[in-house]
Short mmCIF file of C-alpha atoms and ligand atoms in Angstrom, two decimals:
data_model
loop_
_atom_site.label_atom_id
_atom_site.label_comp_id
_atom_site.label_asym_id
_atom_site.label_seq_id
_atom_site.Cartn_x
_atom_site.Cartn_y
_atom_site.Cartn_z
CA MET A 1 -0.15 0.14 0.06
CA GLY A 2 1.29 3.59 -1.04
CA LYS A 3 1.85 6.48 1.52
CA GLN A 4 -0.74 8.64 2.90
CA PRO A 5 -0.48 11.60 0.31
CA ALA A 6 0.64 14.64 2.45
CA PHE A 7 -2.10 16.76 0.96
CA THR A 8 -5.80 15.60 1.61
CA GLY A 9 -7.39 18.63 2.35
CA PRO A 10 -9.72 21.24 0.12
CA PHE A 11 -6.87 23.22 -0.82
CA ALA A 12 -4.86 20.42 -2.62
CA PRO A 13 -3.46 21.66 -5.48
CA SER A 14 -4.86 19.99 -8.49
CA GLU A 15 -3.42 16.97 -10.55
CA ALA A 16 -4.18 19.02 -13.89
CA ASP A 17 -2.21 22.04 -12.57
CA LEU A 18 0.78 19.81 -11.16
CA ALA A 19 0.62 18.04 -14.30
CA GLN A 20 1.43 20.99 -16.70
CA CYS A 21 5.34 21.21 -15.84
CA VAL A 22 7.10 19.59 -18.44
CA ARG A 23 10.22 20.11 -16.49
CA CYS A 24 12.00 21.67 -19.56
CA GLY A 25 13.71 24.17 -17.22
CA LEU A 26 13.31 27.41 -19.22
CA CYS A 27 12.02 29.40 -16.24
CA LEU A 28 15.24 28.78 -14.19
CA GLN A 29 17.32 31.58 -15.38
CA HIS A 30 14.37 33.50 -14.32
CA CYS A 31 14.23 32.74 -11.30
CA PRO A 32 15.98 34.93 -8.73
CA THR A 33 16.46 32.31 -5.84
CA TYR A 34 18.09 29.72 -8.35
CA LEU A 35 20.14 32.19 -9.83
CA GLN A 36 21.36 33.07 -6.43
CA THR A 37 22.01 29.47 -5.40
CA GLY A 38 22.50 27.47 -8.42
CA LEU A 39 20.43 24.75 -6.47
CA GLU A 40 17.48 22.73 -7.99
CA ALA A 41 15.59 22.86 -4.99
CA GLU A 42 15.62 26.76 -5.08
CA SER A 43 14.13 26.94 -8.50
CA PRO A 44 10.14 26.89 -9.79
CA ARG A 45 10.79 23.07 -11.51
CA GLY A 46 12.01 21.83 -8.15
CA ARG A 47 9.72 23.26 -5.95
CA LEU A 48 6.71 22.07 -8.11
CA TYR A 49 8.70 18.69 -7.84
CA LEU A 50 8.35 18.83 -4.02
CA ILE A 51 5.06 19.72 -4.16
CA LYS A 52 3.93 17.15 -6.42
CA ALA A 53 5.75 14.60 -4.56
CA MET A 54 3.98 15.81 -1.11
CA SER A 55 0.67 15.70 -2.85
CA GLU A 56 1.49 12.10 -4.07
CA GLY A 57 2.75 10.87 -0.58
CA LEU A 58 6.07 10.38 -1.49
CA ILE A 59 7.58 12.54 0.79
CA GLU A 60 6.29 14.47 4.13
CA PRO A 61 6.57 18.30 4.58
CA THR A 62 9.66 18.39 6.61
CA VAL A 63 11.73 21.25 7.94
CA ASN A 64 13.69 20.67 4.55
CA VAL A 65 11.01 20.70 2.31
CA THR A 66 9.10 23.69 3.70
CA GLY A 67 12.33 25.54 4.19
CA HIS A 68 12.73 25.45 -0.09
CA MET A 69 9.12 26.42 -0.12
CA ASP A 70 9.88 29.24 2.14
CA MET A 71 12.69 30.40 -0.03
CA CYS A 72 10.58 31.28 -2.78
CA LEU A 73 9.74 34.83 -3.32
CA GLN A 74 6.29 34.01 -4.92
CA CYS A 75 7.51 36.85 -7.48
CA ARG A 76 5.74 34.53 -10.15
CA ASN A 77 8.54 35.26 -12.98
CA CYS A 78 8.66 31.55 -13.66
CA GLU A 79 4.93 31.90 -14.49
CA ALA A 80 5.10 34.25 -16.61
CA VAL A 81 7.91 32.84 -18.90
CA CYS A 82 6.47 29.39 -18.58
CA PRO A 83 5.41 28.00 -22.35
CA SER A 84 3.54 25.12 -20.75
CA GLY A 85 1.28 27.90 -18.80
CA VAL A 86 1.78 26.32 -15.56
CA PRO A 87 0.04 28.42 -12.52
CA TYR A 88 2.61 28.35 -10.25
CA GLY A 89 1.35 31.13 -7.73
CA ARG A 90 -1.76 28.88 -7.31
CA ILE A 91 0.08 25.74 -7.07
CA MET A 92 2.58 27.64 -4.17
CA GLU A 93 -0.34 29.13 -2.40
CA ARG A 94 -2.22 26.00 -2.51
CA GLY A 95 0.69 24.05 -1.25
CA ARG A 96 1.32 26.04 1.60
CA ALA A 97 -2.37 26.05 2.57
CA GLU A 98 -2.21 22.17 2.65
CA VAL A 99 1.10 22.12 4.67
CA LEU A 100 -0.35 24.66 7.25
CA ALA A 101 -3.57 23.10 7.47
CA SER A 102 -2.12 19.20 7.94
CA GLY A 103 -0.95 20.33 11.19
CA ARG A 104 2.48 19.35 10.38
CA ALA A 105 3.54 23.36 9.24
CA PRO A 106 6.74 24.45 11.19
CA PHE A 107 5.79 26.81 14.16
CA SER A 108 7.31 29.90 12.08
CA TRP A 109 4.57 29.28 9.77
CA ARG A 110 1.63 28.82 12.12
CA LEU A 111 3.07 31.94 13.92
CA ARG A 112 3.46 34.07 10.73
CA ALA A 113 -0.36 33.11 9.96
CA LEU A 114 -0.94 34.20 13.52
CA PHE A 115 0.24 37.49 12.99
CA LEU A 116 -0.99 38.24 9.58
CA ARG A 117 -4.50 37.21 10.72
CA GLU A 118 -4.78 38.70 14.33
CA VAL A 119 -2.40 42.09 13.51
CA ILE A 120 -2.34 42.70 9.51
CA ALA A 121 -6.00 42.00 8.99
CA ARG A 122 -7.13 44.30 12.11
CA PRO A 123 -6.66 47.76 11.48
CA GLY A 124 -6.67 48.76 15.13
CA ARG A 125 -3.81 46.40 16.10
CA LEU A 126 -2.26 47.17 12.90
CA ALA A 127 -1.89 51.09 13.88
CA ILE A 128 -0.46 50.01 16.96
CA LEU A 129 2.54 48.74 15.43
CA ALA A 130 2.72 51.29 13.15
CA SER A 131 3.15 54.06 15.92
CA ALA A 132 5.79 51.76 17.48
CA LEU A 133 7.74 51.76 13.83
CA ARG A 134 6.92 55.54 13.70
CA PHE A 135 8.52 55.92 17.40
CA TYR A 136 11.41 53.57 16.26
CA ARG A 137 12.25 55.87 13.33
CA ALA A 138 11.78 59.44 14.83
CA SER A 139 13.71 58.93 18.38
CA GLY A 140 16.80 57.99 16.02
CA LEU A 141 16.61 54.34 17.17
CA ARG A 142 16.95 52.91 13.56
CA ALA A 143 19.44 55.06 12.83
CA LEU A 144 21.63 53.75 15.73
CA ALA A 145 20.94 50.36 14.59
CA GLU A 146 21.49 51.03 11.35
CA ARG A 147 25.10 52.14 12.08
CA THR A 148 25.69 49.25 14.69
CA PRO A 149 27.25 46.47 12.43
CA VAL A 150 25.77 43.48 14.23
CA LEU A 151 22.34 45.13 14.05
CA ARG A 152 22.62 46.61 10.35
CA ASP A 153 21.15 43.85 8.29
CA ARG A 154 18.67 42.60 10.89
CA VAL A 155 16.67 46.19 10.85
CA ALA A 156 17.66 47.03 6.93
CA LEU A 157 14.10 46.13 5.92
CA ALA A 158 11.90 47.43 8.50
CA PRO A 159 9.35 49.70 6.90
CA THR A 160 9.44 53.54 7.25
CA ILE A 161 6.45 54.71 8.93
CA THR A 162 6.52 58.55 8.47
CA GLY A 163 3.42 61.44 8.32
CA LYS A 164 0.00 61.22 9.15
CA ALA A 165 -2.24 57.96 8.45
CA PHE A 166 -4.74 58.21 5.48
CA LYS A 167 -7.69 57.09 7.40
CA ARG A 168 -10.54 58.82 5.11
CA ARG A 169 -13.59 57.16 3.88
CA GLY A 170 -16.20 58.03 1.51
CA VAL A 171 -15.66 60.42 -1.09
CA LEU A 172 -12.68 61.34 -1.45
CA GLY A 173 -12.23 63.20 -4.48
CA GLN A 174 -14.39 64.95 -6.83
CA PRO A 175 -13.89 65.28 -10.67
CA GLN A 176 -12.25 68.33 -11.93
CA GLY A 177 -14.48 69.43 -14.56
CA ALA A 178 -17.58 67.09 -15.66
CA MET A 179 -17.79 63.66 -14.29
CA LYS A 180 -16.51 60.93 -16.40
CA TYR A 181 -16.09 58.03 -14.01
CA ARG A 182 -16.98 56.68 -10.62
CA VAL A 183 -14.43 54.86 -9.17
CA GLY A 184 -14.01 53.02 -5.85
CA LEU A 185 -10.35 53.03 -4.21
CA LEU A 186 -8.92 50.07 -2.14
CA THR A 187 -7.22 51.87 0.83
CA GLY A 188 -5.84 48.46 1.91
CA CYS A 189 -4.25 47.56 5.21
CA ILE A 190 -0.36 48.62 5.24
CA MET A 191 -0.44 51.46 2.52
CA PRO A 192 -2.53 54.33 4.36
CA LEU A 193 -0.06 54.14 7.36
CA ALA A 194 3.21 53.69 5.37
CA TYR A 195 2.36 55.53 2.12
CA GLY A 196 -0.66 57.96 2.82
CA ARG A 197 0.75 60.12 0.44
CA VAL A 198 0.53 57.90 -2.58
CA HIS A 199 -3.15 57.70 -1.69
CA ALA A 200 -3.26 61.25 -1.70
CA ALA A 201 -1.59 61.41 -4.91
CA THR A 202 -3.83 58.47 -6.14
CA VAL A 203 -6.93 60.79 -5.35
CA ARG A 204 -5.68 64.08 -7.04
CA VAL A 205 -4.60 62.31 -10.22
CA LEU A 206 -7.91 60.32 -10.64
CA ALA A 207 -9.81 63.44 -9.91
CA ARG A 208 -7.82 65.35 -12.02
CA ASN A 209 -8.91 62.97 -14.77
CA GLY A 210 -12.65 63.20 -14.36
CA CYS A 211 -12.91 60.81 -11.68
CA GLU A 212 -15.30 60.99 -8.50
CA VAL A 213 -13.16 58.67 -5.99
CA VAL A 214 -15.06 56.60 -3.31
CA ALA A 215 -13.54 54.33 -0.45
CA PRO A 216 -16.28 52.07 0.83
CA ALA A 217 -16.32 52.35 4.57
CA THR A 218 -16.60 48.62 5.14
CA GLN A 219 -13.76 47.64 2.86
CA VAL A 220 -10.85 45.43 4.42
CA CYS A 221 -7.41 44.19 3.92
CA CYS A 222 -7.38 42.49 0.24
CA GLY A 223 -6.11 39.12 1.86
CA ALA A 224 -2.90 38.97 -0.64
CA LEU A 225 -0.45 38.24 2.37
CA HIS A 226 -2.85 35.74 3.88
CA GLY A 227 -3.27 33.67 0.57
CA HIS A 228 0.50 33.96 0.07
CA ASN A 229 1.45 32.60 3.02
CA GLY A 230 -1.03 29.86 3.12
CA ASP A 231 -4.14 31.35 5.14
CA LEU A 232 -6.45 30.91 2.47
CA PRO A 233 -9.73 30.59 4.62
CA THR A 234 -8.51 34.15 5.83
CA ALA A 235 -7.94 35.46 2.62
CA MET A 236 -11.31 34.21 1.70
CA GLU A 237 -13.22 35.80 4.24
CA LEU A 238 -11.48 39.32 3.45
CA ALA A 239 -12.47 38.75 -0.36
CA ARG A 240 -16.05 38.22 0.63
CA ARG A 241 -16.09 41.63 2.89
CA ASN A 242 -14.45 43.51 0.32
CA ILE A 243 -17.00 42.05 -2.35
CA ASP A 244 -19.79 42.97 -0.23
CA ALA A 245 -18.40 46.57 0.19
CA PHE A 246 -17.67 47.04 -3.65
CA LEU A 247 -20.44 45.71 -5.36
CA ALA A 248 -22.63 47.71 -2.84
CA GLU A 249 -22.01 50.51 -5.08
CA GLU A 250 -22.15 51.36 -8.86
CA PHE A 251 -18.37 51.89 -9.85
CA ASP A 252 -16.74 52.06 -13.28
CA ALA A 253 -13.78 50.42 -11.60
CA VAL A 254 -12.12 49.39 -8.52
CA ILE A 255 -8.70 51.28 -8.46
CA VAL A 256 -5.80 49.77 -6.69
CA ASN A 257 -2.44 51.30 -6.30
CA SER A 258 -1.05 48.33 -5.07
CA ALA A 259 0.22 45.66 -7.35
CA GLY A 260 0.08 43.17 -5.11
CA CYS A 261 -3.33 43.82 -3.59
CA GLY A 262 -4.52 44.16 -7.53
CA SER A 263 -2.99 41.06 -8.58
CA ALA A 264 -4.76 39.51 -5.46
CA MET A 265 -8.34 41.14 -6.03
CA LYS A 266 -8.66 40.11 -9.76
CA GLU A 267 -8.04 36.61 -8.30
CA TYR A 268 -10.84 36.45 -6.52
CA GLY A 269 -13.07 34.70 -8.73
CA ASP A 270 -10.57 31.66 -8.58
CA LEU A 271 -10.18 32.10 -4.85
CA LEU A 272 -14.23 31.50 -4.45
CA VAL A 273 -14.75 29.34 -7.28
CA GLU A 274 -16.19 26.89 -4.95
CA ASP A 275 -18.30 29.01 -2.87
CA SER A 276 -21.86 29.22 -4.36
CA ALA A 277 -22.97 31.91 -2.67
CA TYR A 278 -19.96 34.17 -4.10
CA ALA A 279 -18.90 32.55 -6.99
CA GLU A 280 -20.27 35.07 -9.32
CA ARG A 281 -20.01 37.96 -7.65
CA ALA A 282 -16.57 37.22 -7.12
CA GLN A 283 -16.02 37.07 -11.04
CA ARG A 284 -17.92 40.31 -11.33
CA MET A 285 -15.66 42.13 -8.53
CA ALA A 286 -12.42 40.68 -10.15
CA SER A 287 -13.37 42.10 -13.53
CA ARG A 288 -13.65 45.49 -12.23
CA VAL A 289 -10.57 45.71 -10.85
CA LYS A 290 -7.86 47.90 -12.16
CA ASP A 291 -4.41 48.82 -11.63
CA VAL A 292 -4.08 52.70 -11.07
CA THR A 293 -1.64 52.75 -14.02
CA GLU A 294 -3.83 50.10 -16.14
CA PHE A 295 -6.85 52.81 -15.76
CA LEU A 296 -4.89 55.94 -16.39
CA ALA A 297 -3.32 54.30 -19.62
CA SER A 298 -6.56 52.95 -21.05
CA LEU A 299 -8.05 57.15 -20.66
CA PRO A 300 -7.41 60.06 -22.89
CA LEU A 301 -5.10 60.95 -20.07
CA GLN A 302 -5.01 64.52 -19.17
CA PRO A 303 -1.45 65.74 -20.36
CA PRO A 304 0.86 66.55 -17.80
CA GLU A 305 2.58 69.78 -18.87
CA ALA A 306 4.95 70.68 -16.21
CA PRO A 307 8.52 69.61 -17.01
CA LEU A 308 10.05 67.79 -14.01
CA GLY A 309 13.66 67.86 -14.99
CA VAL A 310 14.66 64.52 -13.70
CA SER A 311 15.93 60.97 -14.72
CA VAL A 312 14.05 58.10 -13.60
CA THR A 313 14.00 54.73 -13.86
CA TYR A 314 11.48 52.07 -13.16
CA GLN A 315 11.33 48.73 -11.07
CA ASP A 316 8.51 46.36 -12.18
CA SER A 317 6.62 45.11 -9.20
CA CYS A 318 6.55 41.73 -10.00
CA HIS A 319 2.81 41.05 -9.12
CA LEU A 320 1.98 44.13 -11.86
CA ALA A 321 4.21 42.38 -14.30
CA HIS A 322 4.02 38.73 -13.87
CA ALA A 323 1.11 38.17 -12.30
CA GLN A 324 -1.25 41.11 -13.97
CA ARG A 325 1.14 41.20 -16.87
CA ILE A 326 1.43 45.05 -17.06
CA THR A 327 4.38 46.39 -18.18
CA ASP A 328 3.57 49.03 -21.02
CA ALA A 329 1.30 50.99 -18.98
CA PRO A 330 3.47 52.11 -16.07
CA ARG A 331 6.47 53.31 -18.61
CA ASP A 332 4.03 54.75 -21.09
CA ILE A 333 2.92 57.17 -18.09
CA ILE A 334 6.23 57.82 -16.95
CA ARG A 335 7.43 58.80 -20.91
CA ALA A 336 4.31 61.03 -20.93
CA ILE A 337 5.67 63.43 -18.22
CA PRO A 338 8.01 66.39 -19.83
CA GLY A 339 11.27 66.76 -18.84
CA VAL A 340 11.49 63.34 -17.63
CA ARG A 341 14.94 61.56 -19.13
CA PHE A 342 13.65 57.56 -18.44
CA VAL A 343 16.31 54.97 -18.35
CA GLU A 344 15.47 51.10 -18.75
CA LEU A 345 16.80 49.52 -15.49
CA PRO A 346 18.73 46.27 -16.64
CA HIS A 347 16.61 43.29 -15.02
CA ALA A 348 13.93 45.49 -14.51
CA ASP A 349 11.17 42.77 -14.04
CA ARG A 350 13.37 40.86 -11.83
CA CYS A 351 12.09 40.76 -7.78
CA CYS A 352 13.58 43.28 -5.55
CA GLY A 353 13.51 40.70 -2.85
CA SER A 354 10.47 42.54 -1.05
CA ALA A 355 7.99 40.10 -1.65
CA GLY A 356 5.21 40.80 1.46
CA VAL A 357 6.90 39.50 4.76
CA TYR A 358 9.95 37.61 3.13
CA GLY A 359 12.09 40.37 3.91
CA LEU A 360 11.47 39.67 7.77
CA THR A 361 11.25 35.85 6.83
CA GLN A 362 14.20 35.20 4.83
CA ARG A 363 16.46 38.71 5.43
CA GLU A 364 19.35 37.03 4.01
CA MET A 365 18.10 36.13 0.61
CA SER A 366 15.91 39.40 0.46
CA ILE A 367 19.23 41.28 0.92
CA ARG A 368 21.51 39.32 -1.59
CA VAL A 369 18.65 40.04 -4.09
CA LEU A 370 18.15 43.34 -2.81
CA ASP A 371 21.78 44.05 -3.45
CA GLU A 372 21.88 42.77 -6.71
CA LYS A 373 19.05 45.25 -7.77
CA MET A 374 20.76 48.20 -6.26
CA ARG A 375 23.96 47.56 -8.35
CA ASP A 376 21.50 47.76 -11.57
CA ILE A 377 20.10 50.70 -10.28
CA ARG A 378 23.34 52.47 -9.55
CA GLU A 379 24.31 51.43 -13.29
CA THR A 380 21.21 53.71 -14.48
CA GLY A 381 22.14 56.83 -12.51
CA ALA A 382 18.68 57.76 -12.35
CA GLU A 383 17.72 60.38 -9.56
CA VAL A 384 14.23 58.87 -9.12
CA ILE A 385 13.29 54.93 -8.88
CA ALA A 386 9.54 54.67 -9.80
CA THR A 387 7.67 51.51 -8.62
CA ALA A 388 4.10 50.62 -8.29
CA ASN A 389 3.59 48.41 -4.97
CA PRO A 390 4.44 49.62 -1.26
CA GLY A 391 6.61 46.60 -0.31
CA CYS A 392 8.89 47.40 -3.43
CA MET A 393 9.04 51.11 -2.19
CA THR A 394 10.23 50.06 1.35
CA GLN A 395 12.70 47.49 0.16
CA LEU A 396 14.43 50.07 -2.36
CA GLU A 397 14.24 52.70 0.46
CA ALA A 398 16.40 50.47 2.31
CA GLY A 399 18.44 49.47 -0.73
CA LEU A 400 19.14 53.36 -0.95
CA ARG A 401 20.33 53.48 2.88
CA ARG A 402 21.95 50.53 2.77
CA HIS A 403 24.05 51.39 0.23
CA ARG A 404 24.38 54.92 0.69
CA MET A 405 22.90 56.03 -2.56
CA ASN A 406 21.26 59.32 -3.23
CA GLY A 407 17.62 59.40 -4.94
CA ARG A 408 14.28 58.55 -3.91
CA VAL A 409 11.83 56.29 -4.33
CA VAL A 410 8.19 57.06 -5.60
CA HIS A 411 5.16 55.41 -7.08
CA ILE A 412 4.28 56.11 -10.39
CA VAL A 413 1.30 58.64 -9.74
CA GLU A 414 3.49 60.44 -7.53
CA LEU A 415 5.63 61.64 -10.32
CA LEU A 416 2.38 62.46 -12.35
CA ASP A 417 0.84 64.31 -9.47
CA GLU A 418 3.84 66.17 -9.05
CA SER A 419 3.46 67.31 -13.21
CA TYR A 420 0.09 68.09 -12.46
CA ARG A 421 0.74 70.16 -9.25
CA ARG A 422 3.45 72.18 -10.80
CA ARG A 423 0.86 74.15 -13.01
CA GLY A 424 -0.74 75.06 -9.61
CA ILE A 425 -3.77 72.97 -10.10
CA ARG A 426 -5.52 71.85 -6.94
CA VAL A 427 -8.35 69.59 -6.67
S1 SF4 B 1 7.35 25.53 -14.59
FE1 SF4 B 1 7.13 25.83 -16.96
S2 SF4 B 1 9.07 26.68 -17.58
FE2 SF4 B 1 9.54 25.61 -15.58
S3 SF4 B 1 10.37 23.69 -15.72
FE3 SF4 B 1 8.14 23.38 -15.55
S4 SF4 B 1 7.21 23.47 -17.55
FE4 SF4 B 1 9.34 24.30 -17.86
S1 SF4 B 2 8.05 32.54 -7.97
FE1 SF4 B 2 9.85 33.82 -8.38
S2 SF4 B 2 11.54 32.90 -6.59
FE2 SF4 B 2 9.46 31.28 -6.59
S3 SF4 B 2 10.22 29.74 -7.76
FE3 SF4 B 2 9.14 31.33 -9.37
S4 SF4 B 2 11.01 32.56 -10.03
FE4 SF4 B 2 11.58 31.78 -8.46
#
């Protein structure tokens, strides 16, 4: 009699998904962890093999096996280049969910799931954590830690929390001129605490382009981090709450300025496909979700007229480029801004090492990947690094500090907003 499969729960990756990998290896040279280690077990093909072996009961989810799963950035670069169309992201999320549900997950996985569920998904508790991080920076403790060699790498990737939180709900922006669109805005969990300025810029840019911008009061965290880390039940619950919140109103689009959140929300239909009460609504919601760059590039964009006079490079956010397959829209917007010298970044589509909580759980690999990214950025000589996701912004800001480089990191909408506002336009 064969061994009992390690995966017997409701989230087991399907045989059809797993069978799609023909082991051609074409994805290997696109995988940041394979490039760093040269190890098959740290490659997409190797990890798919491990997940398949677990689902067939050939191996157990030992710490060794879960360690290889953990080392994956879930950047989905392998998925974007795979000629067989292997849905790597779905397989990895489901594999993690099965390990977590089996009761044989390492303690670190269970602790991480608890933190994401009980802190990240709860705005009150998250605000307390943000206040602690704000104090940590404002008191000079972080600067001190960054100058202390034994602590330097440990504190390098902590997010920067500055300024006031973006707490607004309801109607955030009125269209300038005639209203052309009514859009909902996902405000999210960490974004309003760490990058409230990006939300403010997003609202102004959308209003400048004829949108009424509304943030439904009952929306919650999108659930991306929970899904990536194997807590699919929490991801599903958060998805249902967002579907209720956003479908309660008539919106032309649901705008998201965080690539990781947008990619998770575009996959709500897949996440809830077996939930008879939500499956159809989840598909409807997913079809309305648009990354802010995707939405703006689809419009006759109000031309930005004030020149910025800066050199800009662009780091593709993995979940925008590989999961949502959006690479032209951000570049088109940057190029549309007068006075911007756009410099293409070598390996722009390769992960920066941020990957949600990866910088906290896999610090060493995260820093190795970041260091390579910063070498590429230095080569461009650009003064501004634009990107499309808060995790990437935090990681690249840490990279600038770590490598003592000048420059600033911005979300693309901030550049557009700067050009609009230099003409003295206020909305
Ligand atoms: S995931 Fe795709 S590219 Fe990678 S080995 Fe399998 S079939 Fe080939
Ligand atoms: S998701 Fe990224 S890190 Fe993970 S196997 Fe694919 S390319 Fe490698």
